[in-house]
Short mmCIF file of C-alpha atoms in Angstrom, two decimals:
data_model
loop_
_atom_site.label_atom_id
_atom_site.label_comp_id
_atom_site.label_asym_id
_atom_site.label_seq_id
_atom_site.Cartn_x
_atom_site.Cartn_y
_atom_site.Cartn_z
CA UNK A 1 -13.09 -20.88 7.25
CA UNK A 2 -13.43 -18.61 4.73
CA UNK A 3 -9.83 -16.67 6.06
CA UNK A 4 -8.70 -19.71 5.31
CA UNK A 5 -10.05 -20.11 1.65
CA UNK A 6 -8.20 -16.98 0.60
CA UNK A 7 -5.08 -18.17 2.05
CA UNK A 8 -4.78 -21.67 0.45
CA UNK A 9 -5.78 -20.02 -2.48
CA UNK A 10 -2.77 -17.46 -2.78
CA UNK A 11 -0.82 -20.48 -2.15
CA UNK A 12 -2.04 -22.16 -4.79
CA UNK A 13 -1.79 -18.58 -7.26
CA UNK A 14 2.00 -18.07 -5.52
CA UNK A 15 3.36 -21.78 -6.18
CA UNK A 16 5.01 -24.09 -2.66
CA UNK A 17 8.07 -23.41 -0.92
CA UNK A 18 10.17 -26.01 0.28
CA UNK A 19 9.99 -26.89 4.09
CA UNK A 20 13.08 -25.65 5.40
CA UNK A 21 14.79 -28.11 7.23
CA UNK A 22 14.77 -27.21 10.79
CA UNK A 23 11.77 -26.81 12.65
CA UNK A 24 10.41 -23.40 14.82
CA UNK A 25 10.49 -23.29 18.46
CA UNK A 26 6.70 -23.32 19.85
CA UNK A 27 6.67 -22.15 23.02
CA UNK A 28 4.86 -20.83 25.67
CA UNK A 29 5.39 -16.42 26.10
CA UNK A 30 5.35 -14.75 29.75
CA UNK A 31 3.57 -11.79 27.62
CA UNK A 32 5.28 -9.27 28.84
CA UNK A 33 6.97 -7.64 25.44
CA UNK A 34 3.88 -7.53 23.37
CA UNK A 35 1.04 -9.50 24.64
CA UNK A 36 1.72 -13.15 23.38
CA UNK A 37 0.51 -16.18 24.93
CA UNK A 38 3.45 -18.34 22.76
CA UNK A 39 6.02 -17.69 20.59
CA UNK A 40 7.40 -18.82 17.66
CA UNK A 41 11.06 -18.47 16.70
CA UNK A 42 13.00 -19.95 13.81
CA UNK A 43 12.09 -20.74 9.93
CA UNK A 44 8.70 -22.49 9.21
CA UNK A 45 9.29 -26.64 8.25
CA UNK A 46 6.80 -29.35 7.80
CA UNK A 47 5.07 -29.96 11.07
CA UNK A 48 5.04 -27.01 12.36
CA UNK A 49 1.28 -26.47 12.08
CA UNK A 50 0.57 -29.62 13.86
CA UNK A 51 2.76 -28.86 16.81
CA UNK A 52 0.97 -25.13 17.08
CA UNK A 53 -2.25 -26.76 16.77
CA UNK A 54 -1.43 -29.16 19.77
CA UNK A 55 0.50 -26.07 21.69
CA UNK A 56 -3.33 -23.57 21.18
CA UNK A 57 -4.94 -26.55 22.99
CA UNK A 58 -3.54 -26.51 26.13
CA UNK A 59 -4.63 -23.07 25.78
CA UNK A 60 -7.63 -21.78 27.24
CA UNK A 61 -10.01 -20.35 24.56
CA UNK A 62 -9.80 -16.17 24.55
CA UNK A 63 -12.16 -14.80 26.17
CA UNK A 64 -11.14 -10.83 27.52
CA UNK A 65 -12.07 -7.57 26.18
CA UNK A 66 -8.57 -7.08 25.08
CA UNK A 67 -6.28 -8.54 22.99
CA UNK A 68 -3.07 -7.84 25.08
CA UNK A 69 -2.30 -11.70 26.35
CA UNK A 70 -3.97 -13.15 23.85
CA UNK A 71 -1.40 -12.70 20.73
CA UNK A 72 1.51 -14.99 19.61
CA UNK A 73 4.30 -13.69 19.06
CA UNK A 74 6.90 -14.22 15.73
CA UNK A 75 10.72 -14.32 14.54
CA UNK A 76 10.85 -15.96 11.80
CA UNK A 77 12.47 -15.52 8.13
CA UNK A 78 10.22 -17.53 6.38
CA UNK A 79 9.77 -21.66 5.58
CA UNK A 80 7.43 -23.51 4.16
CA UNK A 81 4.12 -21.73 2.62
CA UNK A 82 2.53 -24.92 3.23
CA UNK A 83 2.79 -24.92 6.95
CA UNK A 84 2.51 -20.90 7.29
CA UNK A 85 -1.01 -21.00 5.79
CA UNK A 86 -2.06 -23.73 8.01
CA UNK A 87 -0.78 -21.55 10.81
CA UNK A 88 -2.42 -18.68 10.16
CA UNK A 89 -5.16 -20.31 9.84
CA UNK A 90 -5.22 -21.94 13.38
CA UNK A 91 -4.41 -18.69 15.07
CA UNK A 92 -7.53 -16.85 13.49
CA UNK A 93 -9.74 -20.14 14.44
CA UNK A 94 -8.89 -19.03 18.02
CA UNK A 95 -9.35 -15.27 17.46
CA UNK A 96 -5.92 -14.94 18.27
CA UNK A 97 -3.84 -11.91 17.39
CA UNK A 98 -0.12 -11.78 16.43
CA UNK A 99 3.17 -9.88 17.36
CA UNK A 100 6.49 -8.64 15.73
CA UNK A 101 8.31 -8.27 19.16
CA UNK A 102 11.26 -5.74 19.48
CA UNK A 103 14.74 -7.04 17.51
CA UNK A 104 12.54 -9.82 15.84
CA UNK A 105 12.15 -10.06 12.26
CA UNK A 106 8.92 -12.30 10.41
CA UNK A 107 9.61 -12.21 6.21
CA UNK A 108 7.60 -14.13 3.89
CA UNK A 109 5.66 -17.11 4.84
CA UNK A 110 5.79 -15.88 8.81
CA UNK A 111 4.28 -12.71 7.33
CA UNK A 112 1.30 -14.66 6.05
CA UNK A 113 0.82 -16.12 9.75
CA UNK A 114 1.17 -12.19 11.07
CA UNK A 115 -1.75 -11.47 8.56
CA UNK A 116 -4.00 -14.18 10.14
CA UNK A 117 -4.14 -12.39 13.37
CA UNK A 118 -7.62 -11.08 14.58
CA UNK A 119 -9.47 -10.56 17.79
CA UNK A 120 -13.14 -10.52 18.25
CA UNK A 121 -14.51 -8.94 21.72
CA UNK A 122 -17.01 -11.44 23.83
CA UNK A 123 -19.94 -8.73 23.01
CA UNK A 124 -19.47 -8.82 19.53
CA UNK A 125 -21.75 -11.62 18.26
CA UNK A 126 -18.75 -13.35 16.27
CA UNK A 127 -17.21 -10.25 14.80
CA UNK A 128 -13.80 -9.39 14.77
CA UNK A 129 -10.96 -6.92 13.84
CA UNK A 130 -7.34 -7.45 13.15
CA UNK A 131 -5.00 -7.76 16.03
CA UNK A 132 -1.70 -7.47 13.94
CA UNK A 133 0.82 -5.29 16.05
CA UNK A 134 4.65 -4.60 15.13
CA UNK A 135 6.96 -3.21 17.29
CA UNK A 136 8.38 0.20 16.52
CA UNK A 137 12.03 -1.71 16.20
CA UNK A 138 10.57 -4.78 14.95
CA UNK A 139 10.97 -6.13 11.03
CA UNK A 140 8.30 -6.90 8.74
CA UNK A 141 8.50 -7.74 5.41
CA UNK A 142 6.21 -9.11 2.54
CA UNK A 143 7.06 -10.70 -0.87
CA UNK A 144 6.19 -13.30 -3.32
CA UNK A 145 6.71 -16.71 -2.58
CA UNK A 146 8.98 -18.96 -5.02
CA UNK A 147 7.69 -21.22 -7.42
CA UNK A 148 9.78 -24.35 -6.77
CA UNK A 149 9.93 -26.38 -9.86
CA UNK A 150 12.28 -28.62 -11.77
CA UNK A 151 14.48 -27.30 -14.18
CA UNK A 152 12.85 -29.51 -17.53
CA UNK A 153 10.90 -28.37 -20.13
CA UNK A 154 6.76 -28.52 -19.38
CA UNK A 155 4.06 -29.64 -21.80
CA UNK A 156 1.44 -27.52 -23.43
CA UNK A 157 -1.38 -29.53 -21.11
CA UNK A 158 0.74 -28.79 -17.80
CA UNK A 159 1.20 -25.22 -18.48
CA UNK A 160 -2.60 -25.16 -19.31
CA UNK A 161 -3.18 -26.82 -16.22
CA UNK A 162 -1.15 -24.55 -14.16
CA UNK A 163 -2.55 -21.72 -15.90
CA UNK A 164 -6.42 -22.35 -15.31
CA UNK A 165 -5.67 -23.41 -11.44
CA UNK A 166 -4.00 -19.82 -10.87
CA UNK A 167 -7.09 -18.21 -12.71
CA UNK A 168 -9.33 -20.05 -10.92
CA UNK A 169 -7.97 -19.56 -7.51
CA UNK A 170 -7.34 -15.91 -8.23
CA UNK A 171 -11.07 -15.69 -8.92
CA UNK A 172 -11.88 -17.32 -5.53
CA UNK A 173 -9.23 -14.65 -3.57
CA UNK A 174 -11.13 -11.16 -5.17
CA UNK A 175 -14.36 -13.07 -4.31
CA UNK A 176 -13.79 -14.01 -0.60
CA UNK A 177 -11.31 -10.19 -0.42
CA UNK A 178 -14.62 -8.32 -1.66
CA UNK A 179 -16.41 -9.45 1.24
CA UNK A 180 -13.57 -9.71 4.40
CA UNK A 181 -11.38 -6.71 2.43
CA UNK A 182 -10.39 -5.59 6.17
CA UNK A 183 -8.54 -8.56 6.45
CA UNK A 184 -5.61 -7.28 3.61
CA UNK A 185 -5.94 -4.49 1.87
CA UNK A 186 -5.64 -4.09 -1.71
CA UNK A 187 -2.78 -1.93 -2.13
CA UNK A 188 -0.83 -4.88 0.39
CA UNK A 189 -2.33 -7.67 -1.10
CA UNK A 190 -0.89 -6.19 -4.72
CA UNK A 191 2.35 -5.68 -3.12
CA UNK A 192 2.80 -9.20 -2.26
CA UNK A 193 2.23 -10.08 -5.94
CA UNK A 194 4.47 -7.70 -7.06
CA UNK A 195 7.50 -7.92 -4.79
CA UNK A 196 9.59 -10.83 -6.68
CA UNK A 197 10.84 -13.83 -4.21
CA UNK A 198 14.49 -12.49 -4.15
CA UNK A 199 13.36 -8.93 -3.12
CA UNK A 200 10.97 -7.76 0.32
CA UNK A 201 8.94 -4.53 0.77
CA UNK A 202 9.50 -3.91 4.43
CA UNK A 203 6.70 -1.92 6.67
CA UNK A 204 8.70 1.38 7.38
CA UNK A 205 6.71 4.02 8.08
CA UNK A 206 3.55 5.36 10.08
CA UNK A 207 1.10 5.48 6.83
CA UNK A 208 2.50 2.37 5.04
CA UNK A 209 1.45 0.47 8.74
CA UNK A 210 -1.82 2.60 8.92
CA UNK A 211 -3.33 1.69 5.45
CA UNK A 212 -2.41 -1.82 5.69
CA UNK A 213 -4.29 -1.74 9.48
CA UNK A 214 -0.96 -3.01 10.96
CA UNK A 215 -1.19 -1.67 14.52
CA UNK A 216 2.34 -0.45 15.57
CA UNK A 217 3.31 -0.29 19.35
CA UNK A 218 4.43 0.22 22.04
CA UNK A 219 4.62 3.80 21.27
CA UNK A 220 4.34 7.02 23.20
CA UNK A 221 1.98 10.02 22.51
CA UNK A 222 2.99 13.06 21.21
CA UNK A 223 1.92 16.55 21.84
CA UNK A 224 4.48 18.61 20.97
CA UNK A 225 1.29 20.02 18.08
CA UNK A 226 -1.69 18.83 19.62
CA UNK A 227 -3.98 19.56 16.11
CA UNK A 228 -1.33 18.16 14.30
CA UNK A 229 -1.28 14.74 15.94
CA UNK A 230 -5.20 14.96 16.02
CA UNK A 231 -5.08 15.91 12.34
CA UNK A 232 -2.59 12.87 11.93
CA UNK A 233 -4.42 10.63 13.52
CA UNK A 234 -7.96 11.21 11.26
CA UNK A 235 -5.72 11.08 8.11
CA UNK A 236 -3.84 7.49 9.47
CA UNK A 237 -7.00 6.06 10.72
CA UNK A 238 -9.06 7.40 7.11
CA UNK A 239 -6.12 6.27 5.42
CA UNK A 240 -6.74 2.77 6.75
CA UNK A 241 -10.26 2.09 6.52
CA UNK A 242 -10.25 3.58 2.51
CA UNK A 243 -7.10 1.68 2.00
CA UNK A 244 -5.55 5.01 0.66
CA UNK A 245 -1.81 6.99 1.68
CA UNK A 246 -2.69 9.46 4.19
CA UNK A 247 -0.11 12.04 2.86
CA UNK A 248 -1.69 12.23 0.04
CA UNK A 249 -4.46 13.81 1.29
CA UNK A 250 -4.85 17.69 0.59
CA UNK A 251 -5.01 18.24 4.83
CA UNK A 252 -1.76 16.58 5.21
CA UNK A 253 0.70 19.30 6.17
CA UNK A 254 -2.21 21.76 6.33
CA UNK A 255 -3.22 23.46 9.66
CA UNK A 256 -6.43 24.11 8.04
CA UNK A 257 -8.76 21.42 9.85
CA UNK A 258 -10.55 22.52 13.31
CA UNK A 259 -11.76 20.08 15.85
CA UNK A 260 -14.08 20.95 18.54
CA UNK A 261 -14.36 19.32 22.22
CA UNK A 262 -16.52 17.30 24.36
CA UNK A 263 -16.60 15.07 27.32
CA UNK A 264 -13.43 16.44 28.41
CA UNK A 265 -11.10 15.08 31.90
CA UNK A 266 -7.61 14.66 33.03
CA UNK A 267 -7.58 11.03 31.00
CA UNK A 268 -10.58 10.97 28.22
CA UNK A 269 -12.04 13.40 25.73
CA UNK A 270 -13.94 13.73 22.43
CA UNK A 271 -12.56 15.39 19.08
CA UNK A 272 -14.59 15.95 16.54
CA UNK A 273 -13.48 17.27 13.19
CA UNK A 274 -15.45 20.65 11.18
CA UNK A 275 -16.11 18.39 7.81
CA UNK A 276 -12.84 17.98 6.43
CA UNK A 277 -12.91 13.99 5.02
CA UNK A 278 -14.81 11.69 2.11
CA UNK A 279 -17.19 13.04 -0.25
CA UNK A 280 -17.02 16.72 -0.73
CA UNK A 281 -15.18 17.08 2.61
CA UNK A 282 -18.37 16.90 4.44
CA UNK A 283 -17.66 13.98 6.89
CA UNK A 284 -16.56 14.56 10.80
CA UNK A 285 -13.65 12.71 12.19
CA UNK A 286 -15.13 11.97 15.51
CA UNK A 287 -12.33 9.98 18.18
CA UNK A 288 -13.65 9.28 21.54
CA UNK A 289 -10.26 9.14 23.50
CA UNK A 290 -9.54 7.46 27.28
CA UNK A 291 -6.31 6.59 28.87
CA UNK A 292 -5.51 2.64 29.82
CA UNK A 293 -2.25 2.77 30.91
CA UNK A 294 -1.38 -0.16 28.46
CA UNK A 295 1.24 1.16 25.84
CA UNK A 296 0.45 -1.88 23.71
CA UNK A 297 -3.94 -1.19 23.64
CA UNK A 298 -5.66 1.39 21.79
CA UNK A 299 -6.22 4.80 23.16
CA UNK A 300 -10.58 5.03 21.65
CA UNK A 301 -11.66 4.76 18.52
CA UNK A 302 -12.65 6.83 15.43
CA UNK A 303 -16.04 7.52 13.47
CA UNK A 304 -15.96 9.56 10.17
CA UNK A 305 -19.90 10.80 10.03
CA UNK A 306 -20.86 11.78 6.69
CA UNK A 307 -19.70 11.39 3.33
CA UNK A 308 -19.59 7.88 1.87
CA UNK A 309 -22.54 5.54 3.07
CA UNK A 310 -21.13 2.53 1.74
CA UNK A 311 -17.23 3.19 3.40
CA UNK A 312 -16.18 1.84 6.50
CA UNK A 313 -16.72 4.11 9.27
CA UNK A 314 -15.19 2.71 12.69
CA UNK A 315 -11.49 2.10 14.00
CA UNK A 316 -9.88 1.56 16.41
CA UNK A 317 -7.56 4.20 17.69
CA UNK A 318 -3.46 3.59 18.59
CA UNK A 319 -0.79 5.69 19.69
CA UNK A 320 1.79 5.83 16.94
CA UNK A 321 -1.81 7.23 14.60
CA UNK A 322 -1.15 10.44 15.93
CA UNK A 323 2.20 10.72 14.82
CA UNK A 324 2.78 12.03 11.20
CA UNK A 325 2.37 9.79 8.08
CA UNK A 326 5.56 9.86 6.63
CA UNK A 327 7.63 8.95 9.76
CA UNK A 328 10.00 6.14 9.81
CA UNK A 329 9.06 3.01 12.53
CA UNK A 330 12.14 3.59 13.45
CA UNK A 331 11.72 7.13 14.68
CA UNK A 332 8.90 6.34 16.89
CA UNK A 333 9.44 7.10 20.99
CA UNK A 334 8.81 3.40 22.07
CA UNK A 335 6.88 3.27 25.45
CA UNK A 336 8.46 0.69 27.28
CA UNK A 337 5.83 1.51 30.58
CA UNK A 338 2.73 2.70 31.66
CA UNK A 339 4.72 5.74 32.98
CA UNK A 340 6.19 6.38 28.65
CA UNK A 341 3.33 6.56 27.54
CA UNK A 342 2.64 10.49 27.12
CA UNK A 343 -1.26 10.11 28.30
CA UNK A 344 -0.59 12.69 30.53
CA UNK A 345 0.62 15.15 28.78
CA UNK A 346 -1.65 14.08 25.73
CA UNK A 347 -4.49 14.95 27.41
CA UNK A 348 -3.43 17.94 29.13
CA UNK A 349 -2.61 19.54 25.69
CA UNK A 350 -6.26 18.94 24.61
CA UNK A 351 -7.63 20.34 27.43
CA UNK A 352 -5.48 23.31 26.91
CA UNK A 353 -6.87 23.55 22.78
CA UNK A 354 -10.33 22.67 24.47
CA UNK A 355 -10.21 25.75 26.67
CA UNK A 356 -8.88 28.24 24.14
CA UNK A 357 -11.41 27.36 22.03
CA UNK A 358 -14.60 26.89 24.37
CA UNK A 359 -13.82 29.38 26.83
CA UNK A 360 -14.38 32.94 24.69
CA UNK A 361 -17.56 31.73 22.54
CA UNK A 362 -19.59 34.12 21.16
CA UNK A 363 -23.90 33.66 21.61
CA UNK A 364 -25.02 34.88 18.76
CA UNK A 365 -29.03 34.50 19.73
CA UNK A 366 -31.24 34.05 22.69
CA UNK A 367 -32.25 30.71 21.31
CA UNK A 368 -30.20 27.76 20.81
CA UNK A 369 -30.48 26.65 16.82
CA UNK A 370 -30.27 22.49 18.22
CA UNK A 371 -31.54 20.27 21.33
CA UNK A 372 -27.88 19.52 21.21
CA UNK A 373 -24.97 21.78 22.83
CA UNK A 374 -22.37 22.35 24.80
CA UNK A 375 -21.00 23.59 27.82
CA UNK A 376 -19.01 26.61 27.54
CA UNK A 377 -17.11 30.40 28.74
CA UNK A 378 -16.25 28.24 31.59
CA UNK A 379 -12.70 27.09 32.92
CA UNK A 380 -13.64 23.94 34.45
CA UNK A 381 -17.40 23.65 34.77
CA UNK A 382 -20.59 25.28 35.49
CA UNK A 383 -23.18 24.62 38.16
CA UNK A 384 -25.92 22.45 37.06
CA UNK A 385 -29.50 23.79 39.43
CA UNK A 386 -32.75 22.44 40.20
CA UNK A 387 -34.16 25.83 38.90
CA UNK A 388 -33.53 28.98 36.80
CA UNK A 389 -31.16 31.43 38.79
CA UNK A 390 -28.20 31.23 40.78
CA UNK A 391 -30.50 31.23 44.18
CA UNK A 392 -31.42 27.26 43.17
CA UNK A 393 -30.20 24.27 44.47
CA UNK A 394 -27.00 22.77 43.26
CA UNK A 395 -27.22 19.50 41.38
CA UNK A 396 -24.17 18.54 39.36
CA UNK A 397 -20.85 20.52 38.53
CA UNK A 398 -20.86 19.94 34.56
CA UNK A 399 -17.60 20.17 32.93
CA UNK A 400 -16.53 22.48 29.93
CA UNK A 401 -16.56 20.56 26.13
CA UNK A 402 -19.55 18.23 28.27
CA UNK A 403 -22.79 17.69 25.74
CA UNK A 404 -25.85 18.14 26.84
CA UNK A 405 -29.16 18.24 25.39
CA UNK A 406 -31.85 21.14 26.03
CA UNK A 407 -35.47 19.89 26.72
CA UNK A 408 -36.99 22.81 24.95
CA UNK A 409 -34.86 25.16 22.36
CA UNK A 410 -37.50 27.69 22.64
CA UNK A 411 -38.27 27.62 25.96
CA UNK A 412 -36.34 30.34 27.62
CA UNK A 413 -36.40 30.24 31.51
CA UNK A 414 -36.25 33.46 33.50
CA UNK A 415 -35.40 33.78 37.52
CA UNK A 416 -38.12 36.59 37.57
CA UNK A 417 -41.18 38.24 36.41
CA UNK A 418 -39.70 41.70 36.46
CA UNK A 419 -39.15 44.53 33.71
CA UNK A 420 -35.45 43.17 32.90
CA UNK A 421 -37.06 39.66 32.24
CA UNK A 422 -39.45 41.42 29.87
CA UNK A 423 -37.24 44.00 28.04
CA UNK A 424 -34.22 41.23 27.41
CA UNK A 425 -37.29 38.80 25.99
CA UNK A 426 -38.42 42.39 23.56
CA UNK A 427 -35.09 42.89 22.52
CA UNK A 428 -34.78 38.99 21.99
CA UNK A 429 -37.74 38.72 19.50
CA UNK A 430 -36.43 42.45 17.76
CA UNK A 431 -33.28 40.97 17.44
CA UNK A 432 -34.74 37.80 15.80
CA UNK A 433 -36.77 40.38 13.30
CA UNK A 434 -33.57 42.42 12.48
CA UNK A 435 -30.32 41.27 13.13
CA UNK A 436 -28.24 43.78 11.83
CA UNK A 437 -29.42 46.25 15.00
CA UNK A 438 -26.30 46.88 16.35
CA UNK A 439 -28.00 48.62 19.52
CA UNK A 440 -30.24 45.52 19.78
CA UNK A 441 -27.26 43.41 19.29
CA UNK A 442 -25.41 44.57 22.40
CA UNK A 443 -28.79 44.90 24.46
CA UNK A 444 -29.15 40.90 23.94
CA UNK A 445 -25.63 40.60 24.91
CA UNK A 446 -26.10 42.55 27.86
CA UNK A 447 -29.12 40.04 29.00
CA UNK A 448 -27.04 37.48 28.35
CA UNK A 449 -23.87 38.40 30.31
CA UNK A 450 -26.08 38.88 32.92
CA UNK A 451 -27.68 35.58 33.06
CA UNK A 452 -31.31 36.51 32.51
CA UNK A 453 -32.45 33.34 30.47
CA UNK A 454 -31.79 29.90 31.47
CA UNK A 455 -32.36 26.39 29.58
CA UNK A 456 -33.70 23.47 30.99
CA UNK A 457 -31.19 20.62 29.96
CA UNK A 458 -30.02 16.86 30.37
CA UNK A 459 -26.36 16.48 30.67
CA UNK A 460 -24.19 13.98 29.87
CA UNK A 461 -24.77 11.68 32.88
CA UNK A 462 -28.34 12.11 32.57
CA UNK A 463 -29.19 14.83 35.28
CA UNK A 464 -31.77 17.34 34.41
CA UNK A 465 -31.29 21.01 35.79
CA UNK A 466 -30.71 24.20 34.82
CA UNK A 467 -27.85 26.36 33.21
CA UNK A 468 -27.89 30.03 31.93
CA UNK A 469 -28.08 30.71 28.22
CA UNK A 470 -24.11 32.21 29.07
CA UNK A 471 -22.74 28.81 29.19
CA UNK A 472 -24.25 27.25 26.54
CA UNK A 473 -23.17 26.62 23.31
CA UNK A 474 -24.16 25.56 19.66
#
């Protein structure tokens, strides 16, 4: 239980809290605000962690691909850091995840047992990720426990004592936080130490939930600026996995970062960043995006390729990401439906950015430079054919953004045998030779306009055919 370890430990760093003197309400959750199996209302007393230990066996173990239905769900203001350890604990045994529901407040020790919620898929071989969601109008807030002692005066050995148990167990947290650092942070873990027991840091905005990987929902989409809420999302999601402020990144508030599209339909897509993120800028933000419906699920996931080896790489995806950084919870449009939650009109407004920029894309050579390319200069789609030419049979209607991969980059297909065939393939291989031809230049574009070469491909469902150079792109 090594989530466990790291817990008892900051207890032991932190000091006790006295129980408080009225136990929390256990009980069982109809699921419907944010997912939760039970809830737990009221301050955290002695007990407590038995009675949720005998309420998660009656429980059937989770077992579904999502965590919605499998979270518990918290109001409380705090208790006893005694119990709230052993709490957290028991809901991470079960790979449960936790909930701050709407109007519902969890402060100091219930924030511990919000931290100790996690959900691991049934395909994932024992791994997990955390499943710790607040809602938009929800309260959350950390600080250091009290250390509860008698007002006397303390010997030299005691304070030693004291002294060696808090190195020692601090020791033990960096150890067990070096390898599990998804679990909390840095930056969160250092403001827990450093917000005093009469004072609470509060999770208020977009970034301060990103970083800390505190999923935030139900929220809506926005699209209002679909590369800004793209651009917002990479930043949130990097900002998370590095453990760093997204707005302090040079691309927040810049337009400056172009995606490109793939895969595209009325309720999925992929959008990959130009470079833009970790070392030197080099790495891709790459989110593969599908509608659910389910206002308190993730919308796809992210993968930064490039830069850092040794960085995390993979997130998951959630609406509120795409909003910007520096905006209040409390300024979030909550989805309180499938019907609020923007997916429409999300995806819509990236098929619109999609089309603007894959419909007018310039060839620039008879040859493709890669196996791997897209499909493009089309509205919707272009005809996939059991041949070169427009006379063959048709196979598959391939949409625009869709990535394919050619067979042969230097195999160039031609309907016919004939002169045009063999002047567009001269002016091809001139071109190649001297590219600064401007007569050659708009020969090629010429052959190409008019559909003389064709590639042999694979598209994205695994069909192979044919599609003129036209619609092809880099």
């Amino acid at each position: 239980m090594v989530q466990g370890l790291w817990r008892l430990a900051l207890a032991a760093v932190l000091g006790g809290v006295a129980g408080a003197g009225h136990a929390a309400e256990i009980m069982l959750s109809d699921g419907q605000s944010m997912g939760c199996q039970l809830r737990i209302d009221g301050p955290i007393a002695t007990g407590d962690a038995d009675r949720l230990d005998e309420a998660l066996r009656d429980l059937p173990f989770p077992e579904g691909t999502s965590p919605v239905g499998q979270r518990v769900c918290l109001n409380s203001t705090g208790g006893s850091l005694v119990e709230a350890v052993r709490m957290g604990d028991l809901i991470a045994e079960r790979f449960m995840g936790t909930a701050v529901p709407e109007a519902a407040t969890c402060e100091g020790a219930c924030a511990l047992v919000f931290l100790g919620g996690r959900f691991a898929h049934p395909e994932a071989d024992g791994d997990f990720i955390p499943d710790r969601v607040l809602h938009p109008r929800g309260t959350l807030g950390f600080h250091a426990p009290p250390l509860v002692i008698e007002d006397r005066a303390y010997g030299l050995d005691e304070i030693n004592h004291a002294y060696s148990a808090a190195l020692g167990s601090m020791g033990e947290i960096l150890r067990l936080r070096s390898d599990h650092a998804a679990e909390i942070p840095d930056s969160l873990f250092l403001t827990i130490l450093n917000t005093p027991a009469t004072d609470m840091t509060y999770v208020e905005t977009v970034e301060q939930a990103a970083r800390w990987q505190i999923e935030v929902a139900p929220v809506a989409l926005t699209a209002e600026d679909i590369g800004a809420a793209l651009r917002h999302a990479c930043l949130n999601a990097d900002g998370g996995m590095l453990d760093q402020r997204p707005s302090d990144s040079y691309l927040y508030g810049s337009a400056n970062l172009p995606f490109t599209y793939a895969n595209l339909g009325a309720d999925h897509a992929q959008v990959t960043s130009r470079g833009g993120f970790r070392a030197e800028d080099v790495a891709n933000c790459d989110m593969t995006l599908r509608a659910d419906g389910d206002p308190l699920d993730r919308i796809g996931y992210v993968t930064f390729e490039g830069g850092g080896a040794n960085e995390d790489s993979h997130r998951d995806v959630y609406p509120y990401m795409f909003h910007d950084p520096r905006l209040p919870l409390s300024a979030l449009p909550v989805a309180r439906g499938a019907a609020e939650t923007g997916e429409q009109i999300f995806f819509a407004a990236i098929q619109a950015a999609a089309r603007e920029e894959l419909s007018e894309v310039e060839i620039k050579s008879c040859w493709l430079l890669s196996p791997e390319a897209r499909i493009v200069n089309v509205n919707d789609y272009v005809n996939l054919r059991d041949g070169p030419g427009f006379e063959a049979e048709l196979l598959r209607k391939v949409p625009l953004g869709e990535k394919v991969r050619v067979i042969a980059t230097q195999d160039l297909r031609t309907p016919g045998t004939g002169e045009q065939a063999r002047s567009c393939l001269t002016a091809c291989n001139d071109l190649a030779a001297d590219s600064s031809d401007a007569d050659l230049r708009a020969r090629v574009d010429r052959c190409i306009a008019g559909n003389v070469f064709w590639y042999e491909i694979r598209d994205g469902s695994g069909t192979a055919g044919y599609v003129s150079r036209k619609f092809l792109g880099d």
